[in-house]
Amino acid sequence: MQLKIMPKKKRLSAGRVPLILFLCQTISALEVPLDPKLLEDLVQPPTITHQSPKDYIIDPRENIVIQCEAKGKPPPSFSWTRNGTHFDIDKDPLVTMKPDSGTLIINIMSEGKAETYEGVYQCTARNERGAAISNNIVIRPSRSPLWTKEKLEPITLQNGQPLVLPCRPPIGLPPAIIFWMDNSFQRLPQSERVSQGLNGDLYFSNVLPEDTREDYICYARFNHTQTIQQKQPISLKVISAKSSRERPPTFLTPEGNASHKEELRGNVLSLECIAEGLPTPLIYWIKEDGTLPTNRTVYRNFQKTLQIIQVSEADSGNYQCIAKNALGAIHHTISVTVKAAPYWIMAPQNLVLSPGEDGTLICRANGNPKPRISWLTNGVPIEIAPDDPSRRIDGDTIIFSNVQERSSAVYQCNASNEYGYLLANAFVNVLAEPPRILTSANTLYQVIANRPAFLDCAFFGSPLPTIEWFKGAKGSALHEDIYVFHENGTLEIPVAQKDNTGTYTCVARNKLGTAKNEVHVEVKDPTRIIEQPEYAVVQRGSTVSFECRVKHDHTLIATVTWLKDNGELPNDERFTVAKDHLVVTDVRDDDGGTYTCVANTTLDDVSASAVLSVVAPTPTPAPIYDVPNPPFDLELTSQLDTSVQLSWTPGDDNNSPITKFIIEYEDAMHEAGLWHHQAEVSGTQTTAQLKLSPYVNYSFRVMAENSIGRSLPSEASEQYQTKAAEPDKNPTAVEGLGSEPDNLVITWKPLNGFESNGPGLQYKVSWRQKDGDDEWTSVVVANVSKYIVSGTPTFVPYLIKVQALNVVGFAPEPAVVMGHSGEDLPMVAPGNVRVNVVNSTLAEVHWDPVPLKSIRGHLQGYRIYYWKAQSSSQRNRRHIEKKILTFQGSKTHGMLPGLEPFSHYTLNVRVVNGKGEGPASPDRAFSTPEGVPSAPSSLKIVNPTLDSLTLEWDPPSHPNGLLTEYTLKYQPINSTHELGPLIDLKIPANKTRWTLKNLNFSTRYKFYFYAQTSVGPGSQITEEAVTTVDEAGILPPDVGAGKVQAVNPRISNLTAAAAETSANISWKYEGPEHVNFYVEYGVAGTMASRQVDIATQGWFIGLMCAVALLILILLIVCFIRRNKGGKYPVKEKEDAHADPEIQPMKEDDGTFGEYSDAEDHKPLKKGSRTPSDRTVKKEDSDDSLVDYGEGVNGQFNEDGSFIGQYSGKKEKEPAEGNESSEAPSPVNAMNSFV
C-alpha cells in the first residue's frame, strides 16, 4: 500500500497561529528527507533539484552555463543529449562538466561561437536505483540586429490632422523594448493625444504646432546584451490653419469593427485601441456578457491599453473598446480566446514503499487543447522499457502491487499539447527501514501560558510508523480529548498551562522496530505591565514621567520600548528612557500625544498607552522628599529545593530614587520572630534569585532604601518550607586531647539549626590508633559537642573524624584529623647537664634531651631551676630563692642571665609536657667570677677645719669580689667655679674613715670616691665640702654626736647606663627633704656648663654686693640657707668638675668606657644633663625625664629606672647673675634622652 502517516489527522484549527512551530514536511506524498544522518545508509533514486529554463537565451559574449543538479544516494552520475543524440563532452575541448554535478560549462570566450552550440539539450542523472531526466533545454543566443538603412522624408501636416510615426524595430532575441526620445535623450511627452502603441509606433490623435520638431527618434533596447539601437530621426512640421475642422473618432489601431486575440493561460492579456479625432477622443472598455475582473485588470497608456493579469479560460469572450468625443462615438469588438499550455492538476509524487506493499503514481494535467499523457521509466518510453510485473498503466495512473526492491525506478510523466509540455520525475523507492525520528533530541519548547504549543516529531520509516506521545518517564499515552495529533507527528497543546511543563516522549513504531525521542516543554509566565503609564496633564517647561513596570517570567529577558503616536520617540535629549519609566524634561506643546510602552520577550509582548496633554504653566508646590514606601505584592516563583525567585512591586520613592532593596528572611521553624539579612539588590531590580537551605520554613520581606533612608518592611511573603536533605557539611574544630592519661576527649563545634538540613541531627564519631592496623571504631551520639573514649594507652596518636547525619542521610565524608590520648608526667630527667660560665653575670647550660617515649606527652620544653647557694665574699647563708627559666621546644641549651658576680649557684633541669614537669636532673653547682664593685654605700664629710676634712664611708653593698683598695680623688673649686688640680689618693680596703690635712682654708673641694677589686674600679660616689674660715667661728659638735652634718646633701651610688639615644641615671640621696635634683651632662673635655637656680644665685649675688666686707656673716647666711633646703647646684658642680680619670659606663654591659673627644659632638651616649624633677629649662635643653617615666610620679629603681619623686615641683625662677647663662656648646642642642 502507499505509505501514509498514521494516525490520520484528527483535527487542526485553521485559524490557530502557532507560537512555537517547527513542522517537518507536508505529507501529500512522502519524500525522503535530506537529513545527513538519514542519508548515510539510506538509498534513494535520483531527483533533479535544479536545471536551466526550457527556453534559455544566452549572452553570446559570455560562457554558456547549462545547469543540471540532482540528489540521490548513492550520488548520481550525469550524461547529456543534444538534439536527441548523445552529447560526448569529452570530445569537445570547450565543454566541461562541474565536479559532483551535471552542469555544463561551454567556454566560448576564448574561442568558438555561441551559434555553434544552439540546440536542444537534456540532462540525465542516474544511479543504481534509476534515472531522472531534465526538461528539454533550448539554447539560443540573444540577437540585437541593426535597423535597416532607409531614407525618411520630412512630414508636413496641417494643424489637427492625425499622424502615425512608424518605428518597425528589427526583430531581436528576445524582443526589444521600444521608446521614443529626442537628440538630447529626453523621453518625448505622451498624453491622451500622443501615445506609443504596443507595436512601438507613435500615434497622434491630432497634431498641434508644438509637435513640430526634427528629432523624433525611435530606440530599441535589447536588455540581454545591454545594447540600444537607434532609428533615423523623423522630421515633423505642423502648419497652423485658420481653423481646424472637428471630426468624430476613428480607430488608428486596430482596423475595422472587430478583431481576434489569442492568449495563453497565465500570461498577461493586453488589448489596445488607439483612436484619432478632434477633439481628442477618450477610450472606454467593457466586456460583453460579463464584467472585468477588478483585482486583475490594469489600464495603461491613458486607458488605451487594457491588461488582465494571470489570464485564464474564464477570461475568454468579447471585449469592446469605445472611443468617444463631442462629435460622436465608435466601438471595436475584440474576440479573446484563451488557450492553455499544459498545467498540473496532480503531478506525480515520489513514492516510498516497503516490500510487498501497493501504491500508485498519478499524473493529471490540463490544458487547451487537452494535453496528451505519456510515461517514461528511467528516461526511456515505458512501452519499450523492461517489463515489471508489479506495475500496470491505466492512462494517467501507474498502479503498483506487491512491489519488490527491483521495482525501484524513476518514472517521468510528460503532458504535452501544441503550446508546450510538462515533465515531472517521480521515483518509486522500495525500502525496508525501521522508524527514525528526525527531530533533534531534547529539543526545548518554550511557550507562554494560555497559548498553544506545538511539539515536533518529524519521522521516517518504511512501512510508515505510527506515532504515540507520552508525558513523563512513566506516563501513559496522551489522548485527543486534551491534545491534538497532526499527521506529520506534531503534538499540539491547545492551551498550555503550568502543569504542561515537563518532558514529552514521541514514540514511532512499525513492524521493523521502534524509535523514540524526548522533547521538553517550559511554560512561562506571561509578560504583564503591573504599573501602566497614566494620563498626564503637565505644564510647559516642566518634567513628566510615565511609569511602565513590567513583570515577566524570570527566565526570559524583557525589553521595554517606548513609542510616541505609534512611531519612534523624537531624537531629542529631553527624552530619557530608563528601565521602567520614560522621562520628558522641558515639555513643549508638540510633546503632547499618545505614549505607548511596549514590553517584549522572545515569546510574547504587551503594551500600554497614556495620553500626555500640555497646558500653560501654573505655580506648583515644592516636592516632599521622604523615605520610600514599603514594597508590596511579594510573590514566590520558581520554587526549587535550594532556590526560589522572589519578586515584588516597589512602593513610591517619594521623590528620591530607590538605590537598593534589602531582603530579609524569617525561619519560623527554628527562630520564629527573628529576621535575618538574606541579600541586597540594586534599586532597579524587582526580582531576586535567593539561595535556600534545606529544612527551613522561610518567609521573606523587602525594604527599600533611598538617599533619605530606609523604608518600613513590606508585608511578609507566603511561607515556603524547603525539603529536608542530608547535611552538606560536617562539624568544624575537631580535636582529640586527653584529659586523663587513659582517655581521649574528642570535641567539635556542632552544626547550627540551618546547617542541620533536616530533623534528627546526630554525629558519627570515629577513631582508631594512627600507627596501628585497627579498624575504625564508631559511635553515633546525639547533638552534643564532646565524646570521651576511655581505656586508651597514654599519649598515643589517634586518627579522628566526626560526621554529621540526620534522618535523611549522612554528610559528605569528613576530613581526618589527628589527636592524642591523655598525657602523663615525664618519666626521665635530662642527663649530662653541663654549665659554661660566660662572665660574672652570664652562664650557658647544656643538657642531653630525654627520649621521646619517656616524655609521655607533647614536649613543651625544658625548665632550669637555679639558686644562689652562698656568697663567696661573706660566706653567710641566706634564704634560698629559686629562679626558673623555661626554654620552649626541643632546645638542649640555654643562657642564664642576671647572675651575681662572685657567687655560688646550683641548678637542675627538668623536661616539661602538657601534664607537668618530669623529675629533676642531679644538681649541678657552679660559681661566678669576681666583678667590679658597686659604689660605696655612703660618703660623709665630718669635722671640717681650716685645713682638714674627715671622710667616713660604708663599704659597697655589692662588693662583687674581694676589695683590694679605695681610691679617693679630690680637687678645689675657686670662686669662679673653675676646677683646680686633681689629687689621687689610695686608701686600704679595711679603712672606713680618712682625714685629709693641709687643705686650703675657706675652700670648696669636690671628692670622687670608689672601691676596687682585682677586676677593676667600681662605680664612684661624689661629694663636696668647704673648709672653715676660722677655727673660732666653728662651734664644737655636740657631745656624743660624733659627726658634723655635711655642708650639702649627699648623693652617692651614682650610676649611668647609656643606650644609643638615651641614658638611665640613678643615685642614692641623703639630706633634707623637698629638694630639687639636677642632672648635668656634656661631652668629655669641654668646659662644663652649669645648671643654676636663678632665684638662688640672685640672692647670693645681692648679698655679696651688700655685705662685701662681712665675709663671716655671709658664710653664716649661706649655711643657714643650705640647711633650709635651698636649691644649690651640687650635682651640677659634681658633673661639671668630673674626674677625668673616672670612665663613663658603656652602654652595653655597664662597664666603664672612654669619653670621646669634644669635637666628636656625640649625643647622649657621652652624657647630658636635665633636672631630676623632670623639668628642663628651655634655655638649657628641651629634654625631660618626663618623656621616659610614667608621669610625674614615676620612679628610678636601682638599676636606673625612675622610682619616685624626690622633691616637690617648684615654679621656675628667673635667672640671675653669671649663673643665668651657660657655656655655649653645640652639643647642648643635640643631646637628649631620646
Short mmCIF file of C-alpha atoms in Angstrom, two decimals, residues 518-913:
data_model
loop_
_atom_site.label_atom_id
_atom_site.label_comp_id
_atom_site.label_asym_id
_atom_site.label_seq_id
_atom_site.Cartn_x
_atom_site.Cartn_y
_atom_site.Cartn_z
CA GLU A 518 12.26 13.24 24.19
CA VAL A 519 11.43 16.92 24.00
CA HIS A 520 10.99 19.36 26.85
CA VAL A 521 8.30 21.95 27.41
CA GLU A 522 8.63 25.01 29.60
CA VAL A 523 5.51 27.07 30.18
CA LYS A 524 6.44 30.65 31.01
CA ASP A 525 4.52 33.27 32.86
CA PRO A 526 3.03 35.89 30.56
CA THR A 527 4.56 39.32 30.49
CA ARG A 528 2.42 41.87 32.33
CA ILE A 529 2.62 45.59 32.81
CA ILE A 530 1.89 45.92 36.51
CA GLU A 531 2.24 49.69 36.62
CA GLN A 532 0.97 51.27 33.45
CA PRO A 533 1.58 54.79 32.19
CA GLU A 534 -1.22 57.11 33.24
CA TYR A 535 -2.88 60.03 31.59
CA ALA A 536 -0.91 63.16 32.43
CA VAL A 537 -1.60 66.86 32.19
CA VAL A 538 1.62 68.85 32.60
CA GLN A 539 2.66 72.40 32.17
CA ARG A 540 5.00 73.63 29.51
CA GLY A 541 8.60 73.58 30.64
CA SER A 542 8.00 71.02 33.37
CA THR A 543 9.03 67.35 33.56
CA VAL A 544 6.73 64.38 33.13
CA SER A 545 7.41 60.73 33.87
CA PHE A 546 5.47 57.75 32.55
CA GLU A 547 5.86 54.58 34.58
CA CYS A 548 5.97 51.18 32.91
CA ARG A 549 6.88 48.50 35.40
CA VAL A 550 6.94 45.11 33.76
CA LYS A 551 6.62 41.74 35.40
CA HIS A 552 7.74 38.82 33.32
CA ASP A 553 8.97 35.30 33.62
CA HIS A 554 12.33 35.42 35.38
CA THR A 555 13.90 33.11 32.82
CA LEU A 556 13.16 35.49 29.96
CA ILE A 557 14.76 38.81 29.16
CA ALA A 558 12.30 41.63 28.70
CA THR A 559 12.99 44.75 26.68
CA VAL A 560 10.87 47.87 27.00
CA THR A 561 10.35 50.17 24.02
CA TRP A 562 8.57 53.50 24.08
CA LEU A 563 6.59 54.89 21.16
CA LYS A 564 5.02 58.27 20.58
CA ASP A 565 1.88 58.25 18.45
CA ASN A 566 2.84 54.71 17.30
CA GLY A 567 6.18 55.96 15.99
CA GLU A 568 9.67 56.25 17.37
CA LEU A 569 10.40 58.73 20.11
CA PRO A 570 11.84 62.05 18.91
CA ASN A 571 15.60 62.08 18.70
CA ASP A 572 15.84 64.61 21.50
CA GLU A 573 17.98 64.52 24.61
CA ARG A 574 14.96 65.71 26.59
CA PHE A 575 13.56 62.19 26.29
CA THR A 576 15.25 59.82 28.73
CA VAL A 577 14.32 56.14 28.80
CA ALA A 578 15.16 54.19 31.93
CA LYS A 579 14.33 50.60 32.76
CA ASP A 580 10.82 51.23 33.99
CA HIS A 581 9.95 54.78 33.10
CA LEU A 582 10.13 57.45 30.44
CA VAL A 583 11.07 60.96 31.47
CA VAL A 584 10.43 64.01 29.31
CA THR A 585 12.03 67.22 30.52
CA ASP A 586 11.25 70.77 29.45
CA VAL A 587 7.92 69.67 27.99
CA ARG A 588 6.77 71.51 24.86
CA ASP A 589 3.37 71.76 23.19
CA ASP A 590 4.35 69.33 20.43
CA ASP A 591 5.28 66.71 23.04
CA GLY A 592 1.59 66.10 23.63
CA GLY A 593 0.25 62.84 22.25
CA THR A 594 -0.09 59.15 23.00
CA TYR A 595 2.89 57.40 24.60
CA THR A 596 2.98 53.65 24.42
CA CYS A 597 5.13 51.30 26.45
CA VAL A 598 5.82 48.01 24.63
CA ALA A 599 7.34 45.17 26.65
CA ASN A 600 8.82 42.34 24.57
CA THR A 601 10.32 38.98 25.39
CA THR A 602 11.37 36.31 22.95
CA LEU A 603 7.95 34.71 23.41
CA ASP A 604 5.40 37.47 23.87
CA ASP A 605 4.80 41.19 24.04
CA VAL A 606 2.37 43.52 25.78
CA SER A 607 1.74 47.25 25.60
CA ALA A 608 0.03 50.05 27.45
CA SER A 609 -0.59 53.66 26.45
CA ALA A 610 -1.26 57.00 28.05
CA VAL A 611 -2.04 60.44 26.69
CA LEU A 612 0.05 63.49 27.53
CA SER A 613 -1.66 66.87 27.47
CA VAL A 614 0.46 70.00 27.69
CA VAL A 615 -1.06 73.10 29.30
CA ALA A 616 0.13 76.55 30.31
CA PRO A 617 2.31 76.64 33.45
CA THR A 618 0.87 77.39 36.89
CA PRO A 619 2.71 77.58 40.21
CA THR A 620 3.31 74.16 41.74
CA PRO A 621 4.22 73.30 45.34
CA ALA A 622 7.71 72.07 46.12
CA PRO A 623 8.09 68.27 46.19
CA ILE A 624 8.24 66.46 49.51
CA TYR A 625 11.18 64.11 49.96
CA ASP A 626 10.90 61.11 52.23
CA VAL A 627 11.98 57.52 52.62
CA PRO A 628 10.35 55.13 50.15
CA ASN A 629 7.04 53.48 50.79
CA PRO A 630 7.36 49.77 51.56
CA PRO A 631 7.40 47.34 48.63
CA PHE A 632 4.29 45.23 48.16
CA ASP A 633 2.88 42.32 46.14
CA LEU A 634 5.64 39.89 47.17
CA GLU A 635 5.47 36.68 45.16
CA LEU A 636 7.49 33.47 45.24
CA THR A 637 8.05 31.70 41.92
CA SER A 638 10.41 29.05 40.51
CA GLN A 639 10.25 27.22 43.81
CA LEU A 640 13.05 24.65 43.87
CA ASP A 641 14.64 22.67 46.68
CA THR A 642 17.61 25.03 47.02
CA SER A 643 16.41 28.29 45.47
CA VAL A 644 13.37 30.45 44.92
CA GLN A 645 12.67 33.60 42.99
CA LEU A 646 11.22 36.49 44.95
CA SER A 647 9.55 39.33 43.08
CA TRP A 648 7.92 42.46 44.38
CA THR A 649 6.45 45.77 43.34
CA PRO A 650 8.32 48.86 44.59
CA GLY A 651 6.43 51.46 46.58
CA ASP A 652 6.52 55.17 45.82
CA ASP A 653 10.07 56.52 46.03
CA ASN A 654 8.77 59.84 47.41
CA ASN A 655 10.87 61.94 45.03
CA SER A 656 14.18 60.27 45.88
CA PRO A 657 15.19 57.35 43.64
CA ILE A 658 15.47 53.97 45.29
CA THR A 659 19.11 52.90 45.44
CA LYS A 660 18.76 49.35 46.72
CA PHE A 661 16.40 46.74 48.14
CA ILE A 662 17.22 44.76 51.28
CA ILE A 663 15.77 41.27 51.56
CA GLU A 664 15.38 39.59 54.96
CA TYR A 665 14.11 36.16 55.92
CA GLU A 666 12.48 34.58 58.95
CA ASP A 667 12.79 30.91 59.85
CA ALA A 668 9.50 30.06 61.50
CA MET A 669 10.78 26.57 62.28
CA HIS A 670 13.99 27.39 64.15
CA GLU A 671 13.92 31.11 65.04
CA ALA A 672 10.40 32.44 64.73
CA GLY A 673 10.16 36.21 65.01
CA LEU A 674 13.83 36.85 64.14
CA TRP A 675 14.60 38.38 60.78
CA HIS A 676 18.00 37.84 59.19
CA HIS A 677 19.72 39.51 56.28
CA GLN A 678 19.38 37.48 53.09
CA ALA A 679 20.53 39.64 50.17
CA GLU A 680 20.71 43.12 48.67
CA VAL A 681 19.95 44.07 45.07
CA SER A 682 20.11 47.33 43.17
CA GLY A 683 17.22 49.74 43.18
CA THR A 684 16.42 48.93 39.55
CA GLN A 685 15.68 45.25 40.22
CA THR A 686 12.32 43.90 41.27
CA THR A 687 13.27 40.23 41.38
CA ALA A 688 15.97 38.26 43.14
CA GLN A 689 17.05 34.65 42.92
CA LEU A 690 17.57 33.52 46.51
CA LYS A 691 19.63 30.53 47.61
CA LEU A 692 17.91 28.43 50.27
CA SER A 693 18.99 25.92 52.86
CA PRO A 694 17.18 22.63 53.31
CA TYR A 695 14.64 22.14 56.11
CA VAL A 696 13.86 25.80 56.71
CA ASN A 697 10.41 27.38 56.80
CA TYR A 698 11.13 30.64 55.00
CA SER A 699 9.23 33.92 54.95
CA PHE A 700 10.68 36.95 53.20
CA ARG A 701 10.21 40.68 53.44
CA VAL A 702 11.72 43.53 51.44
CA MET A 703 12.78 47.05 52.40
CA ALA A 704 13.63 49.86 50.01
CA GLU A 705 16.33 52.44 50.60
CA ASN A 706 16.98 55.86 49.08
CA SER A 707 19.18 58.81 49.97
CA ILE A 708 16.75 59.79 52.73
CA GLY A 709 16.71 56.45 54.49
CA ARG A 710 15.19 53.00 54.61
CA SER A 711 11.51 52.19 54.25
CA LEU A 712 9.43 50.14 56.62
CA PRO A 713 9.48 46.42 55.86
CA SER A 714 6.97 45.04 53.42
CA GLU A 715 4.36 42.55 54.45
CA ALA A 716 5.87 39.10 54.81
CA SER A 717 5.66 36.82 51.82
CA GLU A 718 3.95 33.48 51.89
CA GLN A 719 5.85 30.79 53.76
CA TYR A 720 7.94 28.33 51.82
CA GLN A 721 9.38 25.30 53.55
CA THR A 722 12.28 23.60 51.88
CA LYS A 723 12.61 19.85 51.94
CA ALA A 724 14.92 18.13 54.37
CA ALA A 725 18.23 16.94 52.98
CA GLU A 726 21.30 15.25 54.31
CA PRO A 727 23.79 17.66 55.90
CA ASP A 728 26.10 19.24 53.37
CA LYS A 729 28.88 19.92 55.83
CA ASN A 730 30.49 18.34 58.89
CA PRO A 731 31.38 19.81 62.27
CA THR A 732 34.46 22.00 62.42
CA ALA A 733 37.22 22.47 65.00
CA VAL A 734 37.51 18.71 65.57
CA GLU A 735 40.15 17.97 68.21
CA GLY A 736 41.34 14.99 70.18
CA LEU A 737 43.01 15.70 73.54
CA GLY A 738 43.10 13.52 76.63
CA SER A 739 42.09 14.91 80.00
CA GLU A 740 43.50 11.87 81.81
CA PRO A 741 46.36 9.54 80.93
CA ASP A 742 43.90 6.81 79.97
CA ASN A 743 41.31 8.65 77.90
CA LEU A 744 40.77 10.57 74.63
CA VAL A 745 38.37 13.54 74.66
CA ILE A 746 37.02 14.23 71.15
CA THR A 747 35.46 17.68 70.79
CA TRP A 748 33.94 19.56 67.86
CA LYS A 749 31.91 22.64 67.02
CA PRO A 750 28.39 21.38 66.33
CA LEU A 751 26.24 22.47 63.40
CA ASN A 752 23.57 25.07 63.96
CA GLY A 753 19.91 24.71 63.02
CA PHE A 754 20.40 25.90 59.43
CA GLU A 755 23.34 23.60 58.87
CA SER A 756 21.47 20.52 60.12
CA ASN A 757 19.40 20.42 56.86
CA GLY A 758 16.83 18.18 58.49
CA PRO A 759 15.46 16.72 61.74
CA GLY A 760 17.30 14.22 63.93
CA LEU A 761 20.76 15.77 63.82
CA GLN A 762 23.39 13.39 65.20
CA TYR A 763 27.11 12.83 64.87
CA LYS A 764 29.02 9.73 63.96
CA VAL A 765 32.30 9.82 65.92
CA SER A 766 35.03 7.50 64.63
CA TRP A 767 38.55 6.88 65.88
CA ARG A 768 41.48 4.50 65.58
CA GLN A 769 45.15 4.47 66.53
CA LYS A 770 47.28 6.16 63.92
CA ASP A 771 50.14 3.70 63.93
CA GLY A 772 48.10 0.54 64.30
CA ASP A 773 46.13 -1.68 61.96
CA ASP A 774 42.91 -1.45 63.93
CA GLU A 775 39.62 -0.79 62.18
CA TRP A 776 37.68 2.39 62.83
CA THR A 777 35.61 2.37 65.99
CA SER A 778 32.45 4.42 65.57
CA VAL A 779 29.63 5.58 67.76
CA VAL A 780 26.60 7.73 66.92
CA VAL A 781 25.91 10.39 69.52
CA ALA A 782 23.18 12.98 69.92
CA ASN A 783 23.56 16.64 69.05
CA VAL A 784 26.40 17.24 71.52
CA SER A 785 29.92 18.61 71.12
CA LYS A 786 32.06 16.09 73.03
CA TYR A 787 32.69 12.38 73.35
CA ILE A 788 35.16 10.69 75.74
CA VAL A 789 36.92 7.47 74.77
CA SER A 790 38.11 5.65 77.93
CA GLY A 791 40.77 3.00 78.43
CA THR A 792 43.26 4.36 75.97
CA PRO A 793 47.02 3.94 76.31
CA THR A 794 48.91 7.04 77.45
CA PHE A 795 49.70 9.62 74.79
CA VAL A 796 49.08 7.61 71.65
CA PRO A 797 48.26 9.34 68.34
CA TYR A 798 44.74 8.74 67.11
CA LEU A 799 43.01 9.43 63.82
CA ILE A 800 39.64 11.06 64.40
CA LYS A 801 36.69 12.03 62.23
CA VAL A 802 33.25 13.36 63.09
CA GLN A 803 30.46 13.07 60.52
CA ALA A 804 27.05 14.74 60.73
CA LEU A 805 23.87 12.84 59.89
CA ASN A 806 20.13 13.33 60.13
CA VAL A 807 17.04 11.33 59.24
CA VAL A 808 17.71 11.87 55.53
CA GLY A 809 21.28 10.69 55.44
CA PHE A 810 24.93 11.37 56.09
CA ALA A 811 27.00 14.44 55.32
CA PRO A 812 29.97 14.06 52.94
CA GLU A 813 32.92 12.03 54.15
CA PRO A 814 34.60 14.14 56.85
CA ALA A 815 38.24 15.12 56.98
CA VAL A 816 40.50 13.06 59.24
CA VAL A 817 42.33 14.90 62.00
CA MET A 818 44.98 13.63 64.38
CA GLY A 819 44.74 13.79 68.14
CA HIS A 820 46.42 12.21 71.16
CA SER A 821 45.19 10.39 74.18
CA GLY A 822 45.90 11.85 77.62
CA GLU A 823 49.36 12.84 78.80
CA ASP A 824 51.22 11.75 81.94
CA LEU A 825 54.21 13.26 83.71
CA PRO A 826 57.58 12.63 82.05
CA MET A 827 59.49 9.70 83.48
CA VAL A 828 63.13 10.62 82.78
CA ALA A 829 65.24 13.63 83.74
CA PRO A 830 67.61 15.29 81.27
CA GLY A 831 71.14 13.95 81.53
CA ASN A 832 74.68 15.18 81.06
CA VAL A 833 73.93 18.68 82.36
CA ARG A 834 76.88 20.99 81.71
CA VAL A 835 77.48 24.62 82.73
CA ASN A 836 79.76 27.06 80.94
CA VAL A 837 80.27 30.33 82.83
CA VAL A 838 80.49 33.08 80.22
CA ASN A 839 81.18 36.04 82.53
CA SER A 840 80.41 37.21 86.04
CA THR A 841 76.66 37.62 85.24
CA LEU A 842 76.02 35.08 82.48
CA ALA A 843 76.23 31.29 82.22
CA GLU A 844 75.33 28.82 79.47
CA VAL A 845 73.73 25.48 80.33
CA HIS A 846 73.71 22.37 78.10
CA TRP A 847 71.89 19.07 78.58
CA ASP A 848 71.06 15.93 76.65
CA PRO A 849 67.43 15.53 75.51
CA VAL A 850 65.27 12.88 77.08
CA PRO A 851 63.85 10.05 74.90
CA LEU A 852 60.56 10.99 73.27
CA LYS A 853 58.75 7.96 74.61
CA SER A 854 59.63 8.90 78.16
CA ILE A 855 58.04 12.35 77.77
CA ARG A 856 54.55 10.77 77.61
CA GLY A 857 53.02 13.90 76.17
CA HIS A 858 53.57 16.94 73.98
CA LEU A 859 57.04 18.30 74.61
CA GLN A 860 56.58 21.84 75.94
CA GLY A 861 60.29 22.44 76.58
CA TYR A 862 62.90 22.26 79.32
CA ARG A 863 62.88 24.15 82.59
CA ILE A 864 66.01 25.18 84.57
CA TYR A 865 65.77 25.75 88.31
CA TYR A 866 68.74 27.69 89.71
CA TRP A 867 69.52 29.40 93.02
CA LYS A 868 72.34 31.22 94.74
CA ALA A 869 73.87 28.95 97.36
CA GLN A 870 76.43 31.12 99.23
CA SER A 871 78.28 34.43 98.86
CA SER A 872 81.92 33.79 98.23
CA SER A 873 82.92 37.01 99.94
CA GLN A 874 80.95 36.89 103.17
CA ARG A 875 80.24 33.12 103.39
CA ASN A 876 76.95 33.65 105.18
CA ARG A 877 73.97 31.54 104.19
CA ARG A 878 70.80 33.27 103.17
CA HIS A 879 67.27 32.17 102.41
CA ILE A 880 67.39 30.13 99.22
CA GLU A 881 65.21 31.71 96.49
CA LYS A 882 64.99 29.55 93.38
CA LYS A 883 64.63 31.10 89.99
CA ILE A 884 63.13 29.39 86.93
CA LEU A 885 63.83 29.74 83.23
CA THR A 886 61.83 27.77 80.64
CA PHE A 887 63.15 27.04 77.17
CA GLN A 888 60.47 26.16 74.63
CA GLY A 889 60.57 23.18 72.31
CA SER A 890 63.37 20.73 71.98
CA LYS A 891 66.24 23.11 72.77
CA THR A 892 69.17 21.44 74.58
CA HIS A 893 70.91 24.58 75.82
CA GLY A 894 70.06 27.95 77.31
CA MET A 895 71.57 31.10 78.81
CA LEU A 896 71.19 32.16 82.46
CA PRO A 897 71.46 35.98 82.61
CA GLY A 898 71.44 38.35 85.58
CA LEU A 899 73.73 36.25 87.82
CA GLU A 900 75.54 37.90 90.70
CA PRO A 901 79.34 38.00 90.41
CA PHE A 902 81.49 36.07 92.82
CA SER A 903 78.65 33.75 93.86
CA HIS A 904 77.97 30.03 94.12
CA TYR A 905 74.92 28.70 92.19
CA THR A 906 73.20 25.37 91.93
CA LEU A 907 70.86 24.25 89.14
CA ASN A 908 68.93 21.31 87.77
CA VAL A 909 66.98 20.71 84.56
CA ARG A 910 63.55 19.14 84.06
CA VAL A 911 61.59 18.24 80.96
CA VAL A 912 58.05 19.69 80.67
CA ASN A 913 55.00 18.34 78.80
#
